[in-house]
């Protein structure tokens, strides 16, 4: 049976059937870009008989990648059976890089079992480095320095270039510039000693690898005959470089995106890439899609009016034949709590009156910190919800602690993990001994685990008991490592090993020591067990061809390697994992209200969307108001939010927000003013239409201005 393309419009079909060479699909929101990409991959496999493992699909988040993969699989299995899509790689840039690096780490002076550090681990390493070079780490916000270090790596700077960049940076205070310049090279060296990479390293080292190792570059050119990238407007220069390397021999690169939805400038994304694609690939075929299938035309028109104010855009004509639909609703509430209550009540009302499922509702905010009041309001009404992003399962202490054991066992150089668990559960290894060990390791450029024996031997001040404890810890880890090497490379066997390891390290005792509350302890233990469970559920064998081709080490199927693979996946996915109250029941997950940031909502759609905090200070964000930057990125963010809505769009703002116990008056977002009035109705929290007459509005604005003037004059006054 042939793949049925009847559902597609002629332009979409054109893109699907495009034969070879570069292809750009540049089109507005909801025009079926991602759908077209799914069809194109399915078409390549089913009709043009390209083997699954010769195709690489890249998407922006793991969630989006997984969904895309499932869609392709479904399409392919209808025509060519399940097997045809075997080996297909659809993933994110970071995951792809992690896999490439695992296969070739030795060429860069790393080992394939390297650890990927998350933000917390990075902070730990940076603090240690600062202390080692005698800089008082308490004087600095490590996140600021790490952000700049990331920027330097994103721009592929050498250590010398980075030092100059930090010292001359206008954004960094001089003492920060100096600290960053002094720390950068040492930080990179330290990560190498620890056989660890941070997120930016994954991209950075992959570029280095592909740049310097011609055989590897050619290997991947040969392997991936088609490369397709969704959300292309958010790739940065470094990611673009990787694509250039991978398509050196063949130019079957299909990129899909919308310059109006570029919202990651702070990570170096640059919409001029997508606009300049034709310059990089002059023979590229360009397809634009004009029909929006997602939203009613009032929603679409309102979004178009907002984005139209941006300069330097690729002009688009988006239209929808879904009918005019309901007008947008601007809701003006008194303060934070009223906002949350309004949303929760409205969801309840619509689910009862219109029979909507919980999954039809999306609640979008600017920053994760805004979610708390909504969680409370939803919980009180027993409305199931999930939060995308925010504090994830993996951010929980007990989960990180348990994982740290496995990470250390896979990569004994991983100091960050060792520090977490050296005294978890309590073994009588106190801060002094950790300092002795750490100083010895630093002086001898060794990882801490590898330094235990010698450090104890050379320490004159260490008590016999502590020395015993350190040796006990060392032997425990070595023994578990040995047991792991003897374990069969299957997820079931790995889960059994994992359970045994938790017993051997006495993880339960550690939890009991931490809290007097048995209910809390039981909950934490459940979370730890959930890890074992998810390891047992991981399908490693699913794509043997992919694993073998991408990861060539001889024992690539051995248990330690697979455990490492599991740990990498966990870390990469933690960036966006979902937290919900019960978390277990996968089926009900679909039927939950989704809470997420505007950034996290990219590519998604909901029947009913609530955009909350549509105020100056949130959208545009106050950070962008302080500077003399233009607000085009903030406007794009607003556009992304609005275009997630299919049928109903609520724009909610509060007149006051309670901060430090006092109400602070707020102004409506300037973007609200850009929506034509005939597309919008206004109401207050009780649903009474149009509470703010022009007069009341002006009165409120005067109040805000007086308030701000008051603050300013107080700030100016010398105390
Ligand atoms: P975004 O810009 O938000 O990423 P997009 O351009 O990727 O959006 P999709 O998510 O692929 O758009 O599609 C939006 C909606 O339109 C989906 O519900 C999809 O199923 C539907 N759709 C896409 N193409 C068609 C079509 N030809 N006929 C009917 N519905 C379509
Ligand atoms: Mg999309």
XYZ file of C-alpha atoms and ligand atoms in Angstrom:
751
model
C 0.000 0.000 0.000
C 1.336 3.431 -0.924
C 1.640 6.223 1.594
C -1.526 8.272 1.373
C -0.711 11.917 0.752
C -4.306 13.004 0.120
C -4.553 14.701 3.478
C -1.812 17.145 2.495
C -2.280 20.336 0.530
C -0.354 20.788 -2.742
C 2.500 22.784 -1.180
C 2.949 20.253 1.609
C 2.924 17.453 -0.936
C 5.490 19.297 -2.996
C 7.825 19.380 0.003
C 7.246 15.698 0.754
C 8.000 14.660 -2.816
C 11.068 16.885 -3.304
C 13.744 14.469 -4.441
C 17.330 15.337 -3.554
C 19.237 18.430 -2.494
C 18.551 21.120 0.101
C 14.996 22.035 0.993
C 13.684 24.874 3.125
C 10.148 24.917 4.488
C 9.641 28.416 5.819
C 6.141 29.077 7.059
C 4.034 30.505 9.851
C 2.668 28.809 12.931
C 0.306 25.875 12.649
C 0.747 25.532 8.898
C 1.686 21.877 9.131
C 5.471 22.167 9.006
C 6.092 19.413 11.526
C 3.402 17.259 9.937
C 5.038 17.718 6.538
C 8.396 16.721 7.965
C 6.854 13.538 9.404
C 5.330 12.686 6.039
C 8.582 13.373 4.233
C 10.515 10.955 6.436
C 7.799 8.334 6.033
C 7.844 8.881 2.284
C 11.623 8.460 2.103
C 11.355 5.131 3.896
C 8.193 3.722 2.376
C 8.331 4.949 -1.197
C 11.960 5.679 -1.867
C 13.256 2.774 0.181
C 15.821 4.755 2.097
C 16.778 2.569 5.076
C 15.624 3.985 8.413
C 19.161 4.152 9.746
C 20.249 6.433 6.888
C 17.894 9.176 8.068
C 18.561 11.670 10.823
C 15.719 13.814 12.150
C 16.451 16.583 14.635
C 13.965 18.382 16.790
C 14.201 20.886 19.577
C 13.126 18.911 22.633
C 13.177 15.232 23.510
C 9.425 15.368 23.840
C 8.987 16.744 20.333
C 11.491 14.235 18.969
C 9.699 11.305 20.575
C 6.343 12.450 19.251
C 7.714 12.933 15.764
C 9.273 9.498 15.796
C 6.012 7.905 16.863
C 4.175 9.682 14.082
C 6.654 8.539 11.458
C 6.552 4.973 12.763
C 2.796 4.933 12.547
C 2.782 6.234 8.984
C 5.473 3.794 7.899
C 3.933 0.780 9.563
C 0.669 1.360 7.698
C 2.435 1.000 4.371
C 5.616 -0.962 4.843
C 5.311 -2.678 8.211
C 6.949 -1.899 11.523
C 10.397 -3.110 10.592
C 10.907 -0.559 7.840
C 11.546 2.308 10.251
C 14.091 0.376 12.304
C 17.247 2.261 13.132
C 15.652 5.613 12.408
C 17.314 8.362 14.452
C 15.032 11.204 15.506
C 16.518 13.073 18.402
C 17.813 16.421 19.638
C 21.144 18.047 18.832
C 22.391 17.378 22.340
C 21.450 13.704 22.326
C 22.958 13.203 18.906
C 26.191 14.823 20.036
C 26.273 12.746 23.227
C 26.061 9.604 21.121
C 28.659 10.682 18.600
C 31.017 11.614 21.422
C 30.476 8.364 23.279
C 31.620 6.514 20.197
C 34.717 8.636 19.609
C 35.574 10.174 22.975
C 39.125 8.801 22.934
C 40.051 11.030 20.022
C 39.336 14.015 22.229
C 41.148 12.705 25.258
C 37.973 11.592 27.027
C 36.631 8.122 27.683
C 33.359 6.875 26.248
C 31.864 6.501 29.712
C 32.020 10.249 30.376
C 29.455 11.845 32.661
C 27.177 14.627 31.487
C 26.964 17.316 34.130
C 23.805 19.204 34.891
C 23.684 22.776 36.136
C 24.138 21.798 39.787
C 27.151 19.644 39.064
C 28.645 22.454 37.024
C 28.267 24.838 39.921
C 30.060 22.333 42.154
C 33.005 22.021 39.761
C 33.248 25.768 39.238
C 33.232 26.501 42.967
C 35.984 23.972 43.472
C 38.052 25.482 40.659
C 37.633 28.988 42.071
C 38.725 27.817 45.494
C 41.717 26.028 44.003
C 42.892 29.224 42.374
C 42.271 31.119 45.607
C 39.261 33.102 44.503
C 36.586 33.463 47.137
C 33.731 31.617 45.429
C 31.176 33.029 47.865
C 31.570 36.458 46.353
C 30.231 35.326 42.995
C 26.990 34.048 41.606
C 28.274 30.920 39.847
C 25.367 30.916 37.389
C 26.528 34.227 35.954
C 30.029 32.913 35.345
C 28.760 29.626 33.964
C 26.425 31.436 31.607
C 29.363 33.375 30.175
C 31.495 30.240 29.964
C 28.658 28.681 27.988
C 28.549 31.675 25.673
C 32.256 31.361 25.002
C 31.884 27.689 24.148
C 28.858 28.359 21.990
C 31.039 30.697 20.008
C 33.757 28.055 19.784
C 36.339 30.276 21.437
C 39.758 29.020 22.394
C 40.864 29.549 26.003
C 42.835 32.666 25.027
C 39.980 34.118 23.019
C 37.582 33.426 25.857
C 39.826 35.168 28.373
C 39.922 38.311 26.276
C 36.182 38.064 25.761
C 35.499 37.874 29.510
C 37.872 40.684 30.378
C 36.469 42.992 27.749
C 32.820 42.070 28.199
C 30.632 45.048 28.900
C 27.914 42.848 30.351
C 30.143 41.468 33.108
C 31.300 43.483 36.086
C 35.138 43.706 36.048
C 35.594 41.337 39.008
C 33.298 38.806 37.339
C 35.206 39.170 34.067
C 38.439 38.500 35.894
C 37.037 35.503 37.770
C 35.642 34.012 34.555
C 38.905 34.598 32.702
C 40.927 32.976 35.486
C 38.550 30.038 35.854
C 37.685 29.126 32.277
C 40.770 27.142 31.241
C 40.986 25.467 34.646
C 37.311 24.578 34.547
C 37.758 22.874 31.180
C 40.874 21.048 32.422
C 39.050 19.911 35.515
C 36.159 18.521 33.500
C 38.643 16.525 31.451
C 40.232 15.105 34.600
C 36.754 14.134 35.775
C 35.916 12.648 32.362
C 32.855 14.875 32.351
C 31.208 17.274 29.946
C 28.626 19.959 30.469
C 25.810 20.589 27.997
C 27.696 23.130 25.943
C 30.669 20.780 25.705
C 28.494 18.237 23.928
C 28.050 20.613 21.026
C 31.513 22.171 21.310
C 33.447 18.914 21.231
C 31.320 17.459 18.474
C 32.277 20.414 16.287
C 35.940 19.884 17.173
C 35.684 16.189 16.425
C 34.000 16.639 13.068
C 36.351 19.469 12.178
C 39.583 17.665 12.957
C 38.859 14.010 12.251
C 38.196 13.614 8.567
C 37.469 9.870 8.735
C 34.778 10.325 11.366
C 33.236 13.205 9.466
C 33.151 11.130 6.318
C 31.706 8.192 8.198
C 28.700 10.214 9.300
C 28.333 11.783 5.873
C 28.109 8.305 4.501
C 25.751 7.081 7.190
C 23.155 9.878 7.120
C 21.862 10.237 3.605
C 19.016 12.524 4.634
C 19.001 15.048 7.454
C 15.856 16.899 8.486
C 15.676 19.623 11.142
C 12.503 20.960 12.738
C 12.354 24.341 14.554
C 15.363 25.384 12.524
C 14.916 29.046 13.501
C 16.291 28.172 16.931
C 19.567 26.560 15.920
C 22.674 28.546 16.693
C 25.869 29.015 14.703
C 27.564 26.016 16.315
C 24.710 23.656 15.590
C 24.656 24.986 12.062
C 28.325 24.117 11.779
C 27.556 20.527 12.753
C 24.939 20.374 10.003
C 27.453 21.732 7.520
C 29.940 19.015 8.439
C 27.353 16.262 8.254
C 26.165 17.344 4.808
C 29.536 17.919 3.211
C 29.181 15.048 0.781
C 25.465 14.975 0.229
C 23.262 18.016 0.541
C 20.015 16.329 1.405
C 19.283 18.733 4.170
C 15.683 19.680 4.819
C 15.142 22.469 7.328
C 11.779 23.504 8.679
C 10.918 26.585 10.655
C 9.389 29.983 11.176
C 11.534 33.075 11.727
C 8.675 34.576 13.743
C 9.038 31.830 16.331
C 12.729 32.258 17.041
C 12.849 32.595 20.835
C 16.257 31.346 21.897
C 18.493 34.325 21.100
C 19.937 34.030 24.621
C 21.348 30.663 23.580
C 22.752 32.121 20.418
C 19.854 31.247 18.118
C 19.592 33.641 15.254
C 16.643 33.887 12.853
C 18.949 35.181 10.137
C 20.129 31.566 9.725
C 16.827 30.441 8.411
C 16.447 33.600 6.366
C 19.959 33.152 4.981
C 19.591 29.445 4.194
C 19.328 30.224 0.503
C 22.711 31.977 0.655
C 24.350 28.951 2.223
C 22.624 26.552 -0.134
C 21.865 28.496 -3.321
C 20.228 25.518 -5.031
C 17.790 25.034 -2.158
C 14.162 24.572 -2.990
C 11.956 26.829 -0.870
C 8.428 25.886 0.090
C 6.111 28.207 1.930
C 2.854 27.081 3.484
C 0.085 29.575 3.926
C -2.858 27.751 5.374
C -3.028 27.503 9.131
C -4.941 24.418 10.211
C -4.746 25.040 13.907
C -6.566 28.185 14.915
C -9.826 29.956 14.214
C -9.338 33.092 12.158
C -9.867 35.571 14.993
C -7.029 34.022 16.957
C -4.848 33.902 13.880
C -5.593 37.471 12.904
C -4.843 38.757 16.395
C -1.513 36.896 16.430
C -0.673 38.218 12.961
C -1.353 41.790 14.089
C 1.038 41.440 17.007
C 3.883 39.913 15.000
C 3.401 42.335 12.106
C 5.019 45.042 14.237
C 8.392 43.297 14.051
C 10.924 44.424 11.499
C 13.080 42.284 9.200
C 10.653 39.429 8.919
C 10.038 37.076 6.096
C 6.602 38.226 4.920
C 3.841 35.648 5.311
C 0.191 35.436 4.504
C -1.403 33.024 6.913
C -5.071 32.216 6.641
C -7.421 29.714 8.186
C -10.681 28.268 6.933
C -11.774 27.171 10.369
C -14.299 30.015 10.540
C -14.078 33.190 12.632
C -14.565 31.465 15.977
C -14.976 33.193 19.320
C -13.294 36.493 20.076
C -10.231 36.452 22.313
C -10.920 37.236 25.950
C -8.879 39.717 27.939
C -9.451 39.034 31.613
C -8.515 41.691 34.133
C -8.264 40.435 37.696
C -7.408 42.133 40.965
C -4.358 40.104 41.980
C -2.454 36.799 41.743
C -4.864 34.561 43.560
C -7.863 35.819 41.637
C -5.998 35.013 38.434
C -5.427 31.413 39.503
C -9.000 31.005 40.720
C -10.368 32.396 37.499
C -8.385 29.926 35.391
C -9.274 26.934 37.557
C -12.981 27.837 37.626
C -13.054 28.437 33.890
C -11.462 25.035 33.254
C -13.969 23.377 35.548
C -16.876 25.171 33.915
C -15.790 24.343 30.389
C -15.080 20.733 31.174
C -18.619 20.386 32.568
C -20.519 22.565 30.110
C -18.633 21.692 26.947
C -17.477 18.203 27.821
C -13.840 19.108 27.277
C -11.119 16.767 28.500
C -8.456 18.140 30.852
C -5.903 17.621 28.104
C -7.610 20.323 26.019
C -6.332 23.066 28.312
C -2.916 24.683 28.204
C -1.782 27.270 30.731
C 1.174 29.349 29.588
C 3.358 31.640 31.690
C 6.632 33.434 31.326
C 8.625 31.901 34.164
C 8.371 28.668 36.119
C 7.987 30.538 39.379
C 4.531 31.641 38.278
C 3.176 28.105 38.329
C 2.784 27.668 42.093
C -0.494 29.547 42.641
C -2.075 27.756 39.706
C -1.011 24.401 41.064
C -2.703 25.222 44.337
C -5.899 26.376 42.667
C -6.072 23.266 40.475
C -5.274 20.911 43.299
C -7.982 22.405 45.489
C -10.514 21.566 42.799
C -9.000 18.145 42.135
C -8.227 18.982 38.531
C -5.387 16.764 37.295
C -2.467 18.661 35.814
C 1.097 18.207 34.741
C 3.937 20.660 34.662
C 6.321 20.522 31.761
C 9.733 21.682 32.930
C 10.164 23.109 36.379
C 11.444 20.971 39.196
C 11.677 17.595 37.582
C 11.705 14.111 38.967
C 15.443 14.058 38.491
C 15.940 17.230 40.499
C 14.831 15.458 43.669
C 17.624 14.920 46.088
C 17.008 11.237 46.751
C 16.900 10.497 43.030
C 20.117 12.401 42.368
C 21.824 10.662 45.273
C 20.881 7.207 44.083
C 21.895 8.049 40.532
C 25.214 9.382 41.795
C 26.196 5.856 42.868
C 25.558 4.523 39.398
C 27.257 7.454 37.753
C 30.363 6.937 39.832
C 30.352 3.226 39.107
C 30.165 3.905 35.366
C 32.691 6.740 35.476
C 34.945 6.547 38.559
C 36.356 9.959 37.675
C 33.065 11.681 38.358
C 33.924 13.805 41.410
C 30.561 15.539 41.501
C 28.843 12.220 42.099
C 31.455 11.054 44.543
C 30.973 14.160 46.659
C 27.228 13.554 46.813
C 27.498 10.062 48.189
C 30.782 9.775 49.984
C 28.892 10.240 53.208
C 25.406 9.179 52.115
C 24.461 7.244 54.196
C 26.617 8.536 57.022
C 29.933 6.661 57.122
C 31.821 9.023 59.352
C 33.587 10.760 56.462
C 33.429 14.400 57.468
C 34.276 17.653 55.750
C 37.922 17.594 56.865
C 38.550 14.251 55.223
C 36.798 15.357 52.060
C 39.043 18.433 52.005
C 42.159 16.322 52.470
C 41.097 14.015 49.673
C 40.128 16.872 47.393
C 43.367 18.792 47.980
C 45.435 15.685 47.325
C 43.510 14.960 44.130
C 43.945 18.541 42.941
C 47.688 18.604 43.617
C 48.196 15.372 41.738
C 45.652 16.092 38.987
C 43.726 12.977 39.882
C 40.025 12.358 40.246
C 39.065 11.953 43.891
C 38.061 8.307 43.673
C 41.371 7.366 42.128
C 43.169 9.356 44.828
C 41.633 7.648 47.862
C 44.364 5.097 48.509
C 47.265 7.481 48.097
C 45.570 10.358 49.901
C 44.904 8.228 52.959
C 48.485 6.955 52.846
C 49.947 10.438 52.754
C 47.644 12.093 55.242
C 49.153 12.456 58.670
C 46.053 13.920 60.260
C 43.517 11.281 59.298
C 41.991 9.076 61.961
C 42.144 5.332 61.614
C 38.339 5.128 61.613
C 37.990 7.599 58.763
C 40.644 5.830 56.727
C 38.742 2.571 57.191
C 35.537 4.257 56.075
C 37.179 5.610 52.936
C 38.635 2.225 52.045
C 35.276 0.624 52.736
C 33.645 3.039 50.322
C 36.325 2.418 47.681
C 35.932 -1.354 47.921
C 32.163 -1.148 47.793
C 32.245 0.837 44.551
C 34.886 -1.433 43.006
C 32.931 -4.502 43.930
C 29.697 -3.130 42.484
C 31.576 -2.244 39.315
C 32.830 -5.820 39.064
C 29.334 -7.168 39.559
C 28.087 -4.806 36.866
C 30.678 -6.073 34.416
C 29.440 -9.608 35.030
C 25.822 -8.631 34.464
C 24.030 -9.569 31.254
C 23.504 -6.617 28.918
C 19.709 -6.618 29.207
C 17.460 -4.157 30.938
C 16.035 -6.856 33.207
C 19.446 -7.950 34.408
C 20.514 -4.327 34.840
C 17.466 -3.600 36.963
C 18.321 -6.567 39.182
C 21.859 -5.276 39.564
C 20.510 -1.788 40.310
C 18.260 -3.103 43.058
C 21.140 -5.042 44.555
C 23.374 -1.994 44.408
C 20.855 0.101 46.337
C 20.727 -2.552 49.024
C 24.469 -2.831 49.222
C 24.956 0.908 49.600
C 22.125 1.038 52.143
C 20.189 3.725 50.340
C 17.135 3.104 52.481
C 19.080 3.733 55.649
C 20.327 6.980 54.149
C 16.748 8.108 53.577
C 15.702 7.108 57.072
C 18.539 9.136 58.523
C 17.406 12.215 56.666
C 13.905 12.472 58.033
C 11.860 11.458 61.072
C 8.728 11.273 59.003
C 8.163 7.681 57.838
C 5.628 8.808 55.232
C 8.175 11.138 53.657
C 10.795 8.422 53.730
C 8.447 5.952 52.090
C 7.654 8.447 49.338
C 11.324 9.077 48.703
C 12.039 5.386 48.612
C 9.296 4.986 46.030
C 11.027 7.544 43.871
C 14.286 5.686 44.131
C 12.534 2.445 43.230
C 10.971 4.216 40.284
C 14.490 4.597 38.921
C 15.085 0.865 39.062
C 11.741 0.372 37.414
C 12.500 2.761 34.598
C 15.900 1.152 34.029
C 14.078 -2.167 33.725
C 11.736 -0.658 31.156
C 14.423 0.905 28.984
C 14.631 -0.648 25.569
C 18.259 -0.857 24.596
C 17.909 -3.606 22.062
C 15.258 -1.745 20.140
C 17.679 -0.326 17.652
C 20.750 -2.487 17.607
C 21.830 -1.147 14.257
C 21.729 2.424 15.499
C 23.577 1.670 18.695
C 26.210 -0.321 16.878
C 26.765 2.116 14.082
C 26.855 5.216 16.195
C 28.765 3.732 19.061
C 31.526 1.582 17.872
C 33.485 0.611 20.987
C 34.127 -3.116 21.091
C 32.030 -3.892 24.118
C 29.251 -1.515 23.197
C 26.635 -3.992 24.350
C 28.212 -4.647 27.742
C 26.274 -3.803 30.887
C 28.383 -0.804 32.034
C 27.994 0.746 28.610
C 24.235 0.304 28.657
C 23.959 1.710 32.161
C 25.950 4.720 30.941
C 23.538 5.085 28.060
C 20.610 5.036 30.479
C 22.230 7.683 32.686
C 22.903 9.937 29.702
C 19.340 9.679 28.540
C 18.096 10.549 32.004
C 20.225 13.683 32.190
C 19.381 14.847 28.697
C 15.698 14.314 29.248
C 15.699 15.898 32.699
C 15.848 19.307 31.059
C 12.228 19.047 30.165
C 10.788 16.167 32.128
C 7.284 16.309 33.356
C 6.266 16.503 36.960
C 2.785 15.561 37.984
C 1.205 14.527 41.222
C 1.094 10.806 40.695
C 3.297 10.443 37.688
C 2.721 6.773 37.227
C -0.384 6.304 35.204
C 0.764 6.991 31.680
C -2.742 6.833 30.203
C -4.132 9.548 32.377
C -1.180 11.789 31.567
C -2.835 12.749 28.347
C -5.885 13.764 30.247
C -4.352 16.497 32.340
C -4.210 20.231 32.166
C -0.742 21.226 30.930
C 1.183 23.996 32.669
C 4.232 25.285 30.870
C 6.306 28.281 29.875
C 5.966 30.071 26.561
C 9.357 28.664 25.622
C 8.294 25.135 26.484
C 5.085 25.435 24.461
C 6.850 25.587 21.129
C 5.343 23.270 18.520
C 2.394 22.271 20.748
C -1.305 23.058 20.450
C -4.306 23.150 22.815
C -8.020 23.640 22.301
C -8.128 26.289 25.027
C -5.120 28.404 25.953
C -4.756 30.637 28.992
C -1.879 33.077 28.698
C -1.383 34.439 32.190
C 0.492 37.479 33.442
C 0.066 39.374 30.185
C 1.634 42.440 31.744
C 4.604 44.696 31.311
C 7.372 43.047 33.286
C 6.368 39.494 32.361
C 5.719 39.916 28.650
C 7.831 41.789 27.709
C 9.968 40.587 30.581
C 11.423 43.201 32.910
C 14.922 42.060 32.040
C 14.370 43.191 28.480
C 12.867 46.498 29.587
C 15.946 47.591 31.509
C 18.132 47.390 28.453
C 17.976 49.256 25.234
C 17.385 46.061 23.300
C 14.602 45.887 20.835
C 11.601 43.878 21.871
C 11.275 41.744 18.779
C 12.149 38.534 20.604
C 9.549 39.258 23.293
C 6.977 39.893 20.609
C 7.850 36.573 18.983
C 7.366 34.884 22.338
C 3.911 36.422 22.587
C 3.211 35.213 19.048
C 4.300 31.666 19.911
C 1.948 31.711 22.908
C -1.059 33.007 20.989
C -0.633 30.596 18.091
C -0.827 27.560 20.397
C -4.603 28.121 20.707
C -6.995 26.227 18.484
C -10.446 27.418 19.621
C -10.195 29.751 22.604
C -7.574 32.170 23.793
C -7.646 33.921 27.166
C -5.194 36.725 27.876
C -5.149 37.330 31.590
C -3.566 40.154 33.536
C -3.706 41.371 37.101
C -4.094 44.960 38.209
C -1.867 44.289 41.193
C 0.606 41.627 42.186
C 1.332 40.993 45.812
C 5.079 41.243 46.393
C 6.588 41.167 49.864
C 3.080 41.343 51.280
C 2.197 44.570 49.464
C 0.185 45.098 46.306
C 2.167 46.460 43.381
C 0.182 47.955 40.526
C 0.798 46.519 37.060
C 0.318 47.708 33.511
C -1.135 45.661 30.655
C 1.377 44.246 28.209
C 1.989 46.573 25.280
C 1.274 43.596 23.024
C -2.313 43.543 24.245
C -2.725 47.036 22.878
C -1.669 45.799 19.467
C -4.637 43.458 19.140
C -7.508 45.054 17.211
C -10.369 45.788 19.600
C -12.972 44.036 17.470
C -11.198 40.698 18.016
C -11.271 40.983 21.771
C -13.776 41.115 24.615
C -12.837 42.225 28.095
C -14.107 40.884 31.374
C -13.218 40.861 35.031
C -12.671 37.798 37.191
C -16.384 37.319 37.802
C -16.998 37.236 34.072
C -18.610 40.691 33.982
C -17.747 42.218 30.646
C -15.608 45.290 30.217
C -14.928 46.458 33.767
C -12.334 49.006 32.835
C -13.881 51.936 31.143
C -11.394 54.237 29.518
C -11.650 56.462 32.590
C -10.884 53.701 35.043
C -7.988 52.598 32.901
C -6.443 56.039 32.868
C -6.909 56.368 36.586
C -5.073 53.102 37.088
C -2.243 54.180 34.822
C -1.767 57.346 36.828
C -1.593 55.180 39.951
C 1.146 53.043 38.433
C 3.129 56.038 37.302
C 2.953 57.633 40.769
C 3.999 54.378 42.323
C 7.028 54.057 40.058
C 7.987 57.698 40.561
C 7.772 57.160 44.295
C 10.088 54.144 44.157
C 12.547 55.999 41.961
C 12.704 59.008 44.237
C 13.284 56.748 47.225
C 16.093 54.953 45.402
C 17.747 58.226 44.467
C 17.637 59.603 47.985
C 20.914 59.142 49.828
C 20.257 57.213 53.022
P 4.231 25.205 14.704
O 4.622 26.404 13.909
O 3.468 25.578 15.892
O 5.374 24.291 14.953
P 3.479 23.514 12.497
O 3.599 24.371 11.312
O 4.565 22.570 12.759
O 3.183 24.409 13.784
P 1.754 21.250 12.779
O 1.915 21.121 14.231
O 2.434 20.281 11.887
O 2.113 22.753 12.356
O 0.223 21.240 12.390
C -0.742 22.053 13.052
C -2.088 21.354 13.052
O -2.603 21.295 11.720
C -2.023 19.925 13.528
O -3.156 19.667 14.299
C -2.040 19.113 12.242
O -2.586 17.834 12.427
C -2.918 19.955 11.353
N -2.636 19.824 9.895
C -1.432 19.968 9.294
N -1.561 19.805 7.954
C -2.872 19.559 7.716
C -3.657 19.309 6.512
N -3.116 19.300 5.313
N -4.990 19.097 6.676
C -5.555 19.140 7.908
N -4.889 19.361 9.051
C -3.559 19.578 8.965
Mg 5.933 22.452 14.360
